[in-house]
CSV table of C-alpha atoms in Angstrom, one decimal:
chain,number,residue,atom,x,y,z
A,1,MET,CA,49.1,-71.4,18.2
A,2,THR,CA,52.1,-70.2,16.5
A,3,GLY,CA,53.6,-73.0,14.7
A,4,GLY,CA,53.1,-73.0,10.9
A,5,SER,CA,51.7,-69.9,10.6
A,6,LEU,CA,53.1,-67.1,9.1
A,7,LEU,CA,52.4,-64.6,12.0
A,8,PRO,CA,51.5,-65.8,15.5
A,9,VAL,CA,47.7,-66.4,16.0
A,10,GLY,CA,47.9,-64.2,19.4
A,11,LEU,CA,49.4,-61.1,17.5
A,12,VAL,CA,47.2,-61.2,14.7
A,13,MET,CA,43.7,-61.4,17.4
A,14,THR,CA,45.2,-58.6,19.4
A,15,ALA,CA,45.9,-56.3,16.2
A,16,ALA,CA,42.5,-57.0,14.9
A,17,ILE,CA,40.9,-56.2,18.2
A,18,TRP,CA,42.8,-52.9,18.6
A,19,ALA,CA,42.0,-51.8,14.9
A,20,VAL,CA,37.8,-52.4,15.3
A,21,THR,CA,38.5,-50.5,19.0
A,22,LEU,CA,40.3,-47.7,17.5
A,23,ILE,CA,37.9,-47.1,14.6
A,24,ILE,CA,35.2,-47.1,17.0
A,25,ALA,CA,36.5,-45.1,19.3
A,26,LYS,CA,37.5,-42.5,16.6
A,27,THR,CA,34.0,-42.8,14.9
A,28,ALA,CA,32.9,-42.1,18.7
A,29,LYS,CA,35.0,-39.3,19.1
A,30,SER,CA,36.5,-40.5,22.1
A,31,PRO,CA,38.2,-38.3,24.5
A,32,VAL,CA,40.8,-40.4,24.8
A,33,LEU,CA,41.8,-39.7,20.8
A,34,ARG,CA,42.1,-35.9,21.4
A,35,ASN,CA,45.2,-33.6,20.5
A,36,GLY,CA,45.3,-35.2,17.1
A,37,ALA,CA,46.6,-32.4,15.4
A,38,LYS,CA,49.8,-31.7,17.3
A,39,LYS,CA,52.7,-32.2,15.5
A,40,GLY,CA,53.8,-35.7,16.2
A,41,TYR,CA,50.9,-36.7,18.3
A,42,TRP,CA,49.8,-39.8,16.1
A,43,VAL,CA,53.4,-40.7,15.6
A,44,LEU,CA,53.7,-41.5,19.3
A,45,PHE,CA,50.6,-43.1,19.6
A,46,ALA,CA,51.1,-45.5,16.7
A,47,ALA,CA,54.7,-46.5,18.3
A,48,THR,CA,52.8,-47.1,21.5
A,49,THR,CA,50.7,-49.7,19.6
A,50,VAL,CA,53.2,-51.0,17.8
A,51,VAL,CA,55.2,-51.9,20.8
A,52,LEU,CA,52.5,-53.2,22.9
A,53,LEU,CA,51.3,-55.1,19.9
A,54,GLY,CA,54.5,-57.3,20.3
A,55,THR,CA,54.0,-57.9,23.9
A,56,HIS,CA,51.5,-60.2,23.0
A,57,SER,CA,53.2,-62.3,20.6
A,58,PHE,CA,54.0,-65.2,22.5
A,59,ALA,CA,57.4,-66.9,21.8
A,60,GLU,CA,57.6,-69.6,23.9
A,61,GLY,CA,56.0,-72.6,22.1
A,62,ASP,CA,57.3,-75.9,23.5
A,63,ASP,CA,60.9,-74.6,23.3
A,64,THR,CA,62.9,-75.7,26.3
A,65,ALA,CA,65.7,-73.8,27.7
A,66,GLU,CA,68.2,-75.8,26.3
A,67,GLU,CA,66.8,-75.8,23.0
A,68,LEU,CA,66.4,-72.0,23.4
A,69,LEU,CA,70.2,-71.7,24.5
A,70,THR,CA,71.0,-73.7,21.3
A,71,ASN,CA,68.2,-72.0,18.9
A,72,PRO,CA,67.2,-68.4,20.2
A,73,LEU,CA,64.8,-68.0,17.6
A,74,GLY,CA,62.9,-71.4,18.8
A,75,ASN,CA,60.0,-73.1,16.3
A,76,GLY,CA,58.0,-70.3,15.3
A,77,ASN,CA,58.0,-67.0,13.8
A,78,ALA,CA,57.0,-65.1,17.2
A,79,ARG,CA,60.2,-63.8,18.1
A,80,ILE,CA,60.7,-62.8,14.4
A,81,ALA,CA,57.4,-60.7,14.6
A,82,ARG,CA,58.6,-59.1,17.8
A,83,GLY,CA,62.0,-58.1,16.7
A,84,ALA,CA,60.4,-56.5,13.5
A,85,LEU,CA,57.7,-54.8,15.7
A,86,VAL,CA,60.4,-53.7,18.1
A,87,ALA,CA,62.4,-52.1,15.0
A,88,ILE,CA,59.2,-50.4,13.6
A,89,THR,CA,58.9,-48.5,16.9
A,90,LEU,CA,62.6,-47.5,17.4
A,91,ALA,CA,62.3,-46.3,13.6
A,92,LEU,CA,59.3,-44.1,14.7
A,93,ILE,CA,60.2,-42.4,18.0
A,94,ALA,CA,64.3,-42.0,17.1
A,95,PRO,CA,63.7,-38.6,15.2
A,96,PRO,CA,61.5,-37.1,17.9
A,97,LEU,CA,63.9,-38.2,20.5
A,98,ILE,CA,66.8,-36.9,19.2
A,99,ARG,CA,65.2,-33.7,18.1
A,100,LEU,CA,63.5,-33.0,21.8
A,101,LEU,CA,67.0,-34.3,23.8
A,102,ARG,CA,68.8,-31.5,21.6
A,103,ASN,CA,66.4,-28.6,22.5
A,104,ARG,CA,66.0,-29.1,26.2
A,105,GLN,CA,66.4,-25.7,27.6
A,106,ARG,CA,66.2,-26.2,31.6
A,107,LYS,CA,68.2,-29.3,33.2
A,108,LEU,CA,66.1,-30.1,36.3
A,109,PRO,CA,66.0,-33.7,37.5
A,110,TRP,CA,64.0,-36.8,36.4
A,111,PRO,CA,64.5,-38.5,39.6
A,112,ALA,CA,62.3,-41.6,38.7
A,113,MET,CA,62.9,-41.8,35.1
A,114,GLY,CA,66.4,-41.4,35.7
A,115,MET,CA,66.5,-44.4,38.0
A,116,LEU,CA,64.2,-46.4,35.5
A,117,THR,CA,66.6,-45.4,32.8
A,118,ALA,CA,69.6,-46.6,35.0
A,119,TYR,CA,67.5,-50.0,35.7
A,120,VAL,CA,67.4,-50.6,31.7
A,121,ALA,CA,71.3,-49.8,31.5
A,122,ILE,CA,72.1,-52.3,34.1
A,123,ALA,CA,70.1,-54.6,32.7
A,124,ALA,CA,71.7,-53.8,29.1
A,125,VAL,CA,75.2,-54.6,31.3
A,126,SER,CA,73.9,-58.0,32.5
A,127,THR,CA,74.1,-59.2,28.7
A,128,ILE,CA,77.8,-59.6,29.4
A,129,TYR,CA,77.4,-62.2,32.3
A,130,SER,CA,73.7,-63.6,31.3
A,131,ALA,CA,73.2,-67.2,31.4
A,132,ALA,CA,71.4,-66.6,28.0
A,133,PRO,CA,72.9,-63.5,26.4
A,134,VAL,CA,70.6,-63.5,23.2
A,135,VAL,CA,67.5,-63.5,25.3
A,136,THR,CA,68.6,-60.7,27.7
A,137,ILE,CA,69.6,-58.7,24.7
A,138,ALA,CA,66.1,-58.9,22.9
A,139,LYS,CA,64.6,-58.3,26.2
A,140,VAL,CA,66.7,-55.2,27.2
A,141,VAL,CA,66.3,-54.0,23.4
A,142,GLU,CA,62.1,-54.2,23.5
A,143,LEU,CA,61.9,-52.9,27.0
A,144,SER,CA,64.3,-49.9,26.0
A,145,ALA,CA,61.7,-49.0,23.2
A,146,GLY,CA,58.7,-48.8,25.4
A,147,LEU,CA,60.9,-46.7,27.8
A,148,ALA,CA,62.2,-44.6,24.9
A,149,VAL,CA,58.3,-43.8,23.9
A,150,VAL,CA,57.6,-42.6,27.1
A,151,TRP,CA,60.6,-40.6,27.6
A,152,VAL,CA,59.4,-38.7,24.3
A,153,PHE,CA,56.1,-38.1,25.7
A,154,ALA,CA,57.5,-36.6,29.0
A,155,LEU,CA,60.0,-34.2,27.0
A,156,ARG,CA,57.3,-32.5,24.7
A,157,PRO,CA,55.8,-29.4,25.8
A,158,ASP,CA,52.8,-30.7,26.5
A,159,ASN,CA,53.8,-33.6,28.6
A,160,ARG,CA,51.4,-33.9,31.4
A,161,ILE,CA,48.1,-33.7,29.0
A,162,GLU,CA,49.6,-36.1,26.9
A,163,LEU,CA,51.0,-38.5,29.3
A,164,ARG,CA,47.4,-38.7,30.7
A,165,GLN,CA,46.0,-39.4,27.4
A,166,VAL,CA,48.3,-41.9,26.5
A,167,LEU,CA,47.7,-43.8,29.8
A,168,ARG,CA,44.1,-43.7,29.1
A,169,PHE,CA,44.5,-44.9,25.6
A,170,VAL,CA,46.5,-48.2,27.0
A,171,ILE,CA,43.6,-48.8,29.4
A,172,LEU,CA,41.5,-48.2,26.0
A,173,LEU,CA,43.4,-51.0,24.7
A,174,GLU,CA,43.7,-53.1,27.7
A,175,ALA,CA,40.0,-53.3,28.0
A,176,ALA,CA,39.3,-53.9,24.4
A,177,LEU,CA,41.6,-57.5,24.7
A,178,VAL,CA,39.2,-58.4,27.8
A,179,VAL,CA,35.9,-57.6,25.8
A,180,GLY,CA,37.7,-59.7,22.7
A,181,ALA,CA,38.2,-62.4,25.0
A,182,ILE,CA,34.5,-62.6,26.6
A,183,ILE,CA,33.2,-62.3,23.0
A,184,GLY,CA,35.5,-65.1,22.0
A,185,PHE,CA,34.8,-67.3,24.7
A,186,PHE,CA,30.9,-67.7,23.5
A,187,VAL,CA,32.0,-67.6,19.7
A,188,ALA,CA,35.3,-69.4,19.4
A,189,PRO,CA,35.7,-71.7,22.2
A,190,ASP,CA,38.7,-73.3,20.4
A,191,TYR,CA,40.9,-70.4,21.1
A,192,PHE,CA,39.0,-69.0,24.5
A,193,TYR,CA,38.3,-72.0,26.5
A,194,ARG,CA,40.3,-73.8,28.8
A,195,ILE,CA,39.1,-77.0,30.5
A,196,GLN,CA,41.5,-78.1,33.5
A,197,PRO,CA,40.0,-80.4,35.8
A,198,TRP,CA,42.2,-78.9,38.9
A,199,LYS,CA,40.8,-75.4,37.6
A,200,PRO,CA,37.2,-75.3,36.9
A,201,GLY,CA,35.5,-72.1,36.0
A,202,TRP,CA,33.6,-70.1,38.4
A,203,LEU,CA,30.7,-69.6,36.1
A,204,PHE,CA,31.3,-72.5,33.6
A,205,LEU,CA,33.7,-75.7,33.7
A,206,PRO,CA,36.2,-74.1,31.5
A,207,SER,CA,37.9,-70.6,32.3
A,208,MET,CA,38.5,-68.2,29.8
A,209,THR,CA,41.7,-67.8,28.1
A,210,SER,CA,43.2,-66.4,24.7
A,211,PRO,CA,45.7,-66.5,22.3
A,212,PHE,CA,47.2,-63.2,23.3
A,213,ALA,CA,47.0,-63.5,27.2
A,214,HIS,CA,46.7,-66.2,30.1
A,215,ALA,CA,43.8,-66.3,31.9
A,216,ASN,CA,45.6,-64.8,34.8
A,217,SER,CA,46.6,-62.2,32.8
A,218,LEU,CA,43.1,-61.3,31.6
A,219,SER,CA,41.9,-61.7,34.8
A,220,ALA,CA,44.0,-58.9,36.2
A,221,ARG,CA,43.8,-56.6,33.0
A,222,GLY,CA,40.0,-56.7,33.8
A,223,ALA,CA,40.3,-56.3,37.3
A,224,MET,CA,42.7,-53.1,36.7
A,225,VAL,CA,40.2,-51.6,34.0
A,226,ALA,CA,37.0,-52.0,36.2
A,227,THR,CA,39.5,-50.3,39.3
A,228,TYR,CA,39.9,-47.6,36.9
A,229,ALA,CA,35.9,-47.2,35.7
A,230,LEU,CA,35.0,-47.3,39.3
A,231,ALA,CA,37.7,-44.3,39.8
A,232,MET,CA,35.9,-42.4,36.8
A,233,ILE,CA,32.3,-42.9,38.2
A,234,LEU,CA,33.0,-41.7,42.0
A,235,LYS,CA,34.6,-38.5,40.0
A,236,SER,CA,30.8,-37.9,39.4
A,237,PRO,CA,31.0,-37.0,35.9
A,238,PRO,CA,27.8,-36.3,33.8
A,239,MET,CA,25.1,-39.2,34.1
A,240,ARG,CA,25.8,-40.4,30.4
A,241,GLU,CA,29.4,-40.7,31.1
A,242,ARG,CA,28.8,-42.4,34.6
A,243,ILE,CA,26.4,-45.1,32.7
A,244,LEU,CA,29.2,-46.0,30.3
A,245,TRP,CA,32.0,-46.2,32.9
A,246,ALA,CA,29.5,-48.6,35.1
A,247,ALA,CA,29.0,-50.7,31.9
A,248,LEU,CA,32.9,-50.6,31.6
A,249,ALA,CA,33.0,-52.0,35.2
A,250,LEU,CA,30.4,-54.6,35.1
A,251,VAL,CA,32.0,-56.0,31.5
A,252,GLN,CA,35.3,-56.0,33.0
A,253,THR,CA,34.4,-57.5,36.0
A,254,TYR,CA,32.3,-60.4,34.3
A,255,GLY,CA,35.6,-60.8,32.5
A,256,VAL,CA,37.5,-61.4,35.8
A,257,ILE,CA,35.0,-64.3,37.1
A,258,LEU,CA,34.9,-65.9,33.4
A,259,ALA,CA,39.1,-66.0,33.1
A,260,SER,CA,38.3,-67.6,37.3
A,261,GLY,CA,41.5,-65.4,38.3
A,262,ARG,CA,42.3,-65.1,41.8
A,263,GLN,CA,44.7,-62.3,41.5
A,264,GLY,CA,42.2,-60.4,39.7
A,265,ILE,CA,39.6,-60.8,42.4
A,266,LEU,CA,42.1,-59.9,44.9
A,267,ILE,CA,43.5,-56.6,42.6
A,268,LEU,CA,39.7,-55.5,42.5
A,269,LEU,CA,39.0,-56.0,46.3
A,270,ALA,CA,42.0,-53.9,47.0
A,271,GLY,CA,41.4,-51.1,44.4
A,272,VAL,CA,37.8,-50.7,45.5
A,273,ALA,CA,38.5,-50.8,48.8
A,274,ILE,CA,40.9,-47.9,48.4
A,275,LEU,CA,38.7,-46.0,46.3
A,276,MET,CA,35.6,-46.2,48.5
A,277,PHE,CA,37.7,-45.1,51.4
A,278,VAL,CA,39.0,-42.2,49.7
A,279,HIS,CA,35.8,-41.0,47.9
A,280,LYS,CA,33.1,-42.3,50.4
A,281,PRO,CA,34.9,-43.1,53.8
A,282,ARG,CA,31.5,-42.8,55.7
A,283,LEU,CA,29.9,-45.4,53.4
A,284,PHE,CA,33.1,-47.5,53.6
A,285,ALA,CA,33.4,-47.4,57.2
A,286,ALA,CA,29.6,-47.7,58.0
A,287,ALA,CA,28.3,-50.3,55.5
A,288,LEU,CA,30.7,-51.5,52.9
A,289,LEU,CA,33.4,-52.6,55.3
A,290,PRO,CA,31.3,-54.5,57.7
A,291,ALA,CA,29.0,-56.0,55.0
A,292,ALA,CA,32.2,-57.6,53.5
A,293,VAL,CA,33.3,-59.0,57.0
A,294,ALA,CA,30.0,-60.2,57.5
A,295,THR,CA,30.1,-61.6,54.0
A,296,VAL,CA,33.7,-63.4,54.6
A,297,VAL,CA,32.2,-64.7,58.1
A,298,VAL,CA,28.9,-66.2,56.6
A,299,PHE,CA,30.4,-67.6,53.6
A,300,ARG,CA,33.9,-68.8,54.3
A,301,GLU,CA,33.4,-72.2,53.5
A,302,GLN,CA,32.1,-71.7,50.3
A,303,LEU,CA,34.6,-68.7,49.4
A,304,LEU,CA,37.4,-71.0,50.3
A,305,THR,CA,36.2,-73.9,48.1
A,306,ILE,CA,36.0,-71.4,44.9
A,307,PHE,CA,39.7,-69.9,45.9
A,308,ALA,CA,41.4,-73.1,46.5
A,309,ARG,CA,39.7,-75.0,43.8
A,310,ASN,CA,39.3,-77.9,46.3
A,311,GLN,CA,42.9,-77.9,46.3
A,312,LEU,CA,43.6,-76.7,49.9
A,313,GLU,CA,47.5,-77.8,49.8
A,314,ALA,CA,48.1,-76.1,46.4
A,315,LEU,CA,46.8,-73.1,47.7
A,316,GLY,CA,49.0,-72.9,50.4
A,317,LYS,CA,52.0,-73.3,48.1
A,318,LEU,CA,50.2,-70.5,45.9
A,319,SER,CA,49.7,-72.9,43.0
A,320,GLY,CA,53.5,-73.8,43.2
A,321,ARG,CA,54.6,-70.2,43.2
A,322,LEU,CA,56.2,-70.7,46.7
A,323,THR,CA,58.4,-73.4,45.0
A,324,TYR,CA,59.2,-71.4,42.1
A,325,TRP,CA,60.3,-68.3,44.3
A,326,GLN,CA,62.4,-70.5,46.8
A,327,ALA,CA,64.6,-71.4,43.9
A,328,ALA,CA,65.0,-68.0,43.2
A,329,VAL,CA,66.1,-67.0,46.1
A,330,ASP,CA,68.4,-69.8,46.4
A,331,VAL,CA,70.1,-68.9,43.1
A,332,TRP,CA,70.0,-65.0,44.0
A,333,SER,CA,72.3,-66.2,47.2
A,334,ARG,CA,75.0,-67.2,44.9
A,335,GLU,CA,75.1,-64.0,43.1
A,336,PRO,CA,73.6,-61.8,45.5
A,337,MET,CA,75.1,-58.4,43.4
A,338,THR,CA,74.5,-58.9,39.9
A,339,GLY,CA,72.3,-62.0,39.5
A,340,TYR,CA,72.0,-63.9,36.3
A,341,GLY,CA,71.1,-61.7,33.5
A,342,PHE,CA,67.9,-59.5,32.8
A,343,GLY,CA,64.8,-61.9,31.7
A,344,ALA,CA,67.1,-65.2,32.1
A,345,ALA,CA,67.7,-66.3,35.7
A,346,GLY,CA,63.9,-67.8,36.3
A,347,ARG,CA,63.9,-70.2,33.3
A,348,PHE,CA,67.6,-70.8,32.7
A,349,VAL,CA,68.7,-71.1,36.1
A,350,ALA,CA,66.2,-71.1,38.7
A,351,PHE,CA,64.1,-73.7,37.2
A,352,GLU,CA,67.0,-76.0,36.3
A,353,THR,CA,67.7,-76.3,40.0
A,354,ILE,CA,64.1,-77.6,40.8
A,355,ASN,CA,64.0,-79.8,37.1
A,356,VAL,CA,61.3,-77.7,35.8
A,357,THR,CA,61.0,-77.2,32.0
A,358,THR,CA,57.4,-76.1,31.2
A,359,ARG,CA,57.6,-72.7,32.6
A,360,SER,CA,59.1,-69.9,31.3
A,361,MET,CA,58.7,-67.4,34.1
A,362,LEU,CA,58.7,-67.3,37.9
A,363,HIS,CA,55.5,-65.7,38.2
A,364,SER,CA,56.8,-62.8,40.3
A,365,GLY,CA,58.2,-59.8,38.5
A,366,TYR,CA,59.9,-59.3,41.8
A,367,MET,CA,61.4,-62.8,42.2
A,368,GLU,CA,62.6,-62.1,38.5
A,369,LEU,CA,64.3,-58.6,39.2
A,370,LEU,CA,66.0,-60.0,42.5
A,371,SER,CA,67.3,-63.3,40.5
A,372,GLY,CA,68.1,-61.4,37.1
A,373,LEU,CA,69.9,-58.0,38.3
A,374,GLY,CA,70.7,-58.7,41.9
A,375,ILE,CA,71.0,-55.6,44.6
A,376,LEU,CA,72.3,-53.5,41.7
A,377,GLY,CA,69.2,-53.6,39.6
A,378,VAL,CA,66.8,-53.7,42.8
A,379,LEU,CA,67.9,-50.8,44.4
A,380,PRO,CA,67.0,-48.3,41.6
A,381,PHE,CA,64.0,-49.8,40.7
A,382,VAL,CA,62.7,-49.8,44.2
A,383,TYR,CA,63.4,-46.2,44.0
A,384,VAL,CA,61.0,-45.6,41.2
A,385,ILE,CA,58.4,-47.6,42.9
A,386,TYR,CA,58.8,-45.3,45.9
A,387,ARG,CA,58.3,-41.9,43.4
A,388,ALA,CA,55.3,-43.7,41.9
A,389,CYS,CA,54.1,-44.5,45.0
A,390,LEU,CA,54.5,-41.0,46.8
A,391,TRP,CA,52.7,-39.6,43.9
A,392,SER,CA,50.1,-41.7,43.9
A,393,TYR,CA,49.4,-41.5,47.4
A,394,ARG,CA,49.4,-37.8,47.3
A,395,LYS,CA,46.8,-37.6,44.5
A,396,LEU,CA,44.4,-40.0,46.3
A,397,ARG,CA,44.9,-38.0,49.6
A,398,SER,CA,43.9,-35.1,47.7
A,399,ARG,CA,41.1,-37.0,45.5
A,400,GLN,CA,42.7,-35.4,42.3
A,401,GLU,CA,42.9,-37.9,39.3
A,402,THR,CA,42.4,-40.8,41.0
A,403,GLU,CA,41.8,-42.7,38.2
A,404,LEU,CA,45.3,-42.6,37.4
A,405,ALA,CA,46.5,-42.6,40.9
A,406,ILE,CA,44.8,-46.2,42.2
A,407,LEU,CA,46.6,-47.7,39.0
A,408,ILE,CA,49.6,-48.0,41.3
A,409,VAL,CA,48.1,-50.7,43.2
A,410,PRO,CA,46.9,-53.2,40.7
A,411,LEU,CA,50.2,-52.8,39.0
A,412,LEU,CA,52.2,-53.6,42.2
A,413,ILE,CA,49.8,-56.5,43.1
A,414,HIS,CA,50.0,-57.9,39.8
A,415,THR,CA,54.0,-58.1,40.0
A,416,ALA,CA,54.0,-60.0,43.0
A,417,VAL,CA,52.2,-63.0,41.1
A,418,ALA,CA,53.2,-62.4,37.3
A,419,ASN,CA,55.8,-60.2,35.8
A,420,GLY,CA,53.9,-57.1,35.9
A,421,VAL,CA,55.9,-54.1,36.2
A,422,ALA,CA,59.5,-55.4,37.1
A,423,ALA,CA,60.1,-58.2,34.5
A,424,TRP,CA,60.5,-57.3,30.5
A,425,LEU,CA,58.0,-55.0,28.4
A,426,THR,CA,54.5,-55.0,29.1
A,427,ALA,CA,52.0,-52.8,29.1
A,428,ASP,CA,52.4,-53.0,33.1
A,429,PHE,CA,55.6,-51.9,32.8
A,430,PHE,CA,54.8,-49.1,29.9
A,431,MET,CA,51.8,-47.6,32.4
A,432,PHE,CA,54.3,-47.7,35.7
A,433,ALA,CA,56.8,-45.8,33.4
A,434,ILE,CA,54.1,-43.1,32.8
A,435,ILE,CA,53.4,-42.6,36.5
A,436,ALA,CA,57.1,-42.4,37.0
A,437,ALA,CA,57.1,-39.5,34.5
A,438,LEU,CA,54.2,-38.0,35.9
A,439,SER,CA,56.1,-37.8,39.4
A,440,ASP,CA,58.9,-36.1,37.8
A,441,ILE,CA,56.9,-33.6,35.7
A,442,GLU,CA,55.2,-32.6,38.8
A,443,LEU,CA,58.4,-32.3,41.1
A,444,ARG,CA,60.2,-30.1,38.2
A,445,GLN,CA,57.4,-28.0,37.7
A,446,ASN,CA,57.5,-27.3,41.9
A,447,ARG,CA,60.8,-26.7,41.2
A,448,LEU,CA,60.5,-24.5,38.5
A,449,HIS,CA,58.1,-22.6,40.3
A,450,ALA,CA,60.2,-22.1,43.3
A,451,TYR,CA,63.4,-21.1,40.9
A,452,SER,CA,61.2,-18.1,39.0
A,453,PRO,CA,61.6,-14.7,40.0
A,454,PRO,CA,58.8,-12.7,41.6
A,455,PRO,CA,56.7,-10.4,39.4
A,456,LEU,CA,58.2,-7.1,38.6
A,457,GLU,CA,55.2,-5.4,40.4
A,458,LEU,CA,55.8,-7.1,43.6
A,459,VAL,CA,59.6,-6.4,43.5
A,460,ARG,CA,58.5,-2.7,43.1
A,461,VAL,CA,55.8,-2.7,46.1
A,462,SER,CA,58.6,-4.2,48.4
A,463,ALA,CA,61.1,-2.0,47.2
A,464,ALA,CA,58.9,0.9,47.9
A,465,ASN,CA,58.2,-0.3,51.6
């Protein structure tokens, strides 16, 4: 997909899809693109787009771990393009970030964002002992750029509003990629078909893939966006908006089925179940849950065949993932405190112990984190997960902004079987950082309210009494 071309095909396609999407959204006056008149607003959205664009520039190609250690740039231009995009991002956000850091007024804590920053700092320190130092440096710089963008949004005066807007903006970009892949599946099969005898599609023999995202990633993206759309429907917006959200949910669910991704189905089922339990508890308990159980009981053999793809043994091993994870745990046990370097332990250490040369990741962000940074990296990251989950739980419990709170479910599930939030920079990590920032802002505002002196009129009344 990348060899011989000036730019990687995935990057070019992603840029084209996002450009068309933004033009349509701007023409339709989408609420996602509001607040455009505020100073620096569009610069930050441009930085968001650029840094996420780089995550769709696949750089692996056919390089083995040994070849990458010898020549970190590999056999294509993908890594160069990705580095250039990171440089552009840093150039865009450096001035506002420096200005905001100088103008901070009240020093209240940022527990989740502080720990997330500590996690990135630990990743940077791991360059010293990394099994692949150049790879670690590149991934740390890219992750730092993504986190810095979120920090700028978090430090701005209207941080709560703008963080919610940029989170919806990222959802829009993710949804556009799934729609683009669906269209490509029918009009450009050379790029969007994947025929594998051991992995037949659920609707057609081929399953949907793309140059900018693997089939499993498309499945997870579609499920996340469909879950988000369902949450918007359950908030009972006007009928026209409800129809639009329903259409988006159906299209994204269709994308999950075309991609034939089991992780997407799992994410979708978990998200739908939680949302229905929160918004429609009686309907969930009286009808939906019994219907789901009955469906599994009656059609258990057919469902098992679909999910196992006629390979029950492979399903029991999670398509080889258990072997990868065991290798990760084994190498972690040798260096439990520090691991083997951010983004390097899986490909350059764990896979070497089991003679795997065709994989570039452990298919679990948690395992990448554990084997890459050890306990030193796990502790701050687990705390951030705790803060994000606590914020999401409170929002779901109060039925406030459930479309944002429910995102923690697909993010954490996806991390269990793919990179997700706990490896190098992805859209998942970017959204996770936004949720962490939102949890901190709410905490800061609660503390600021507690520190604020009572109104003067209340003081006078108390003194008179």
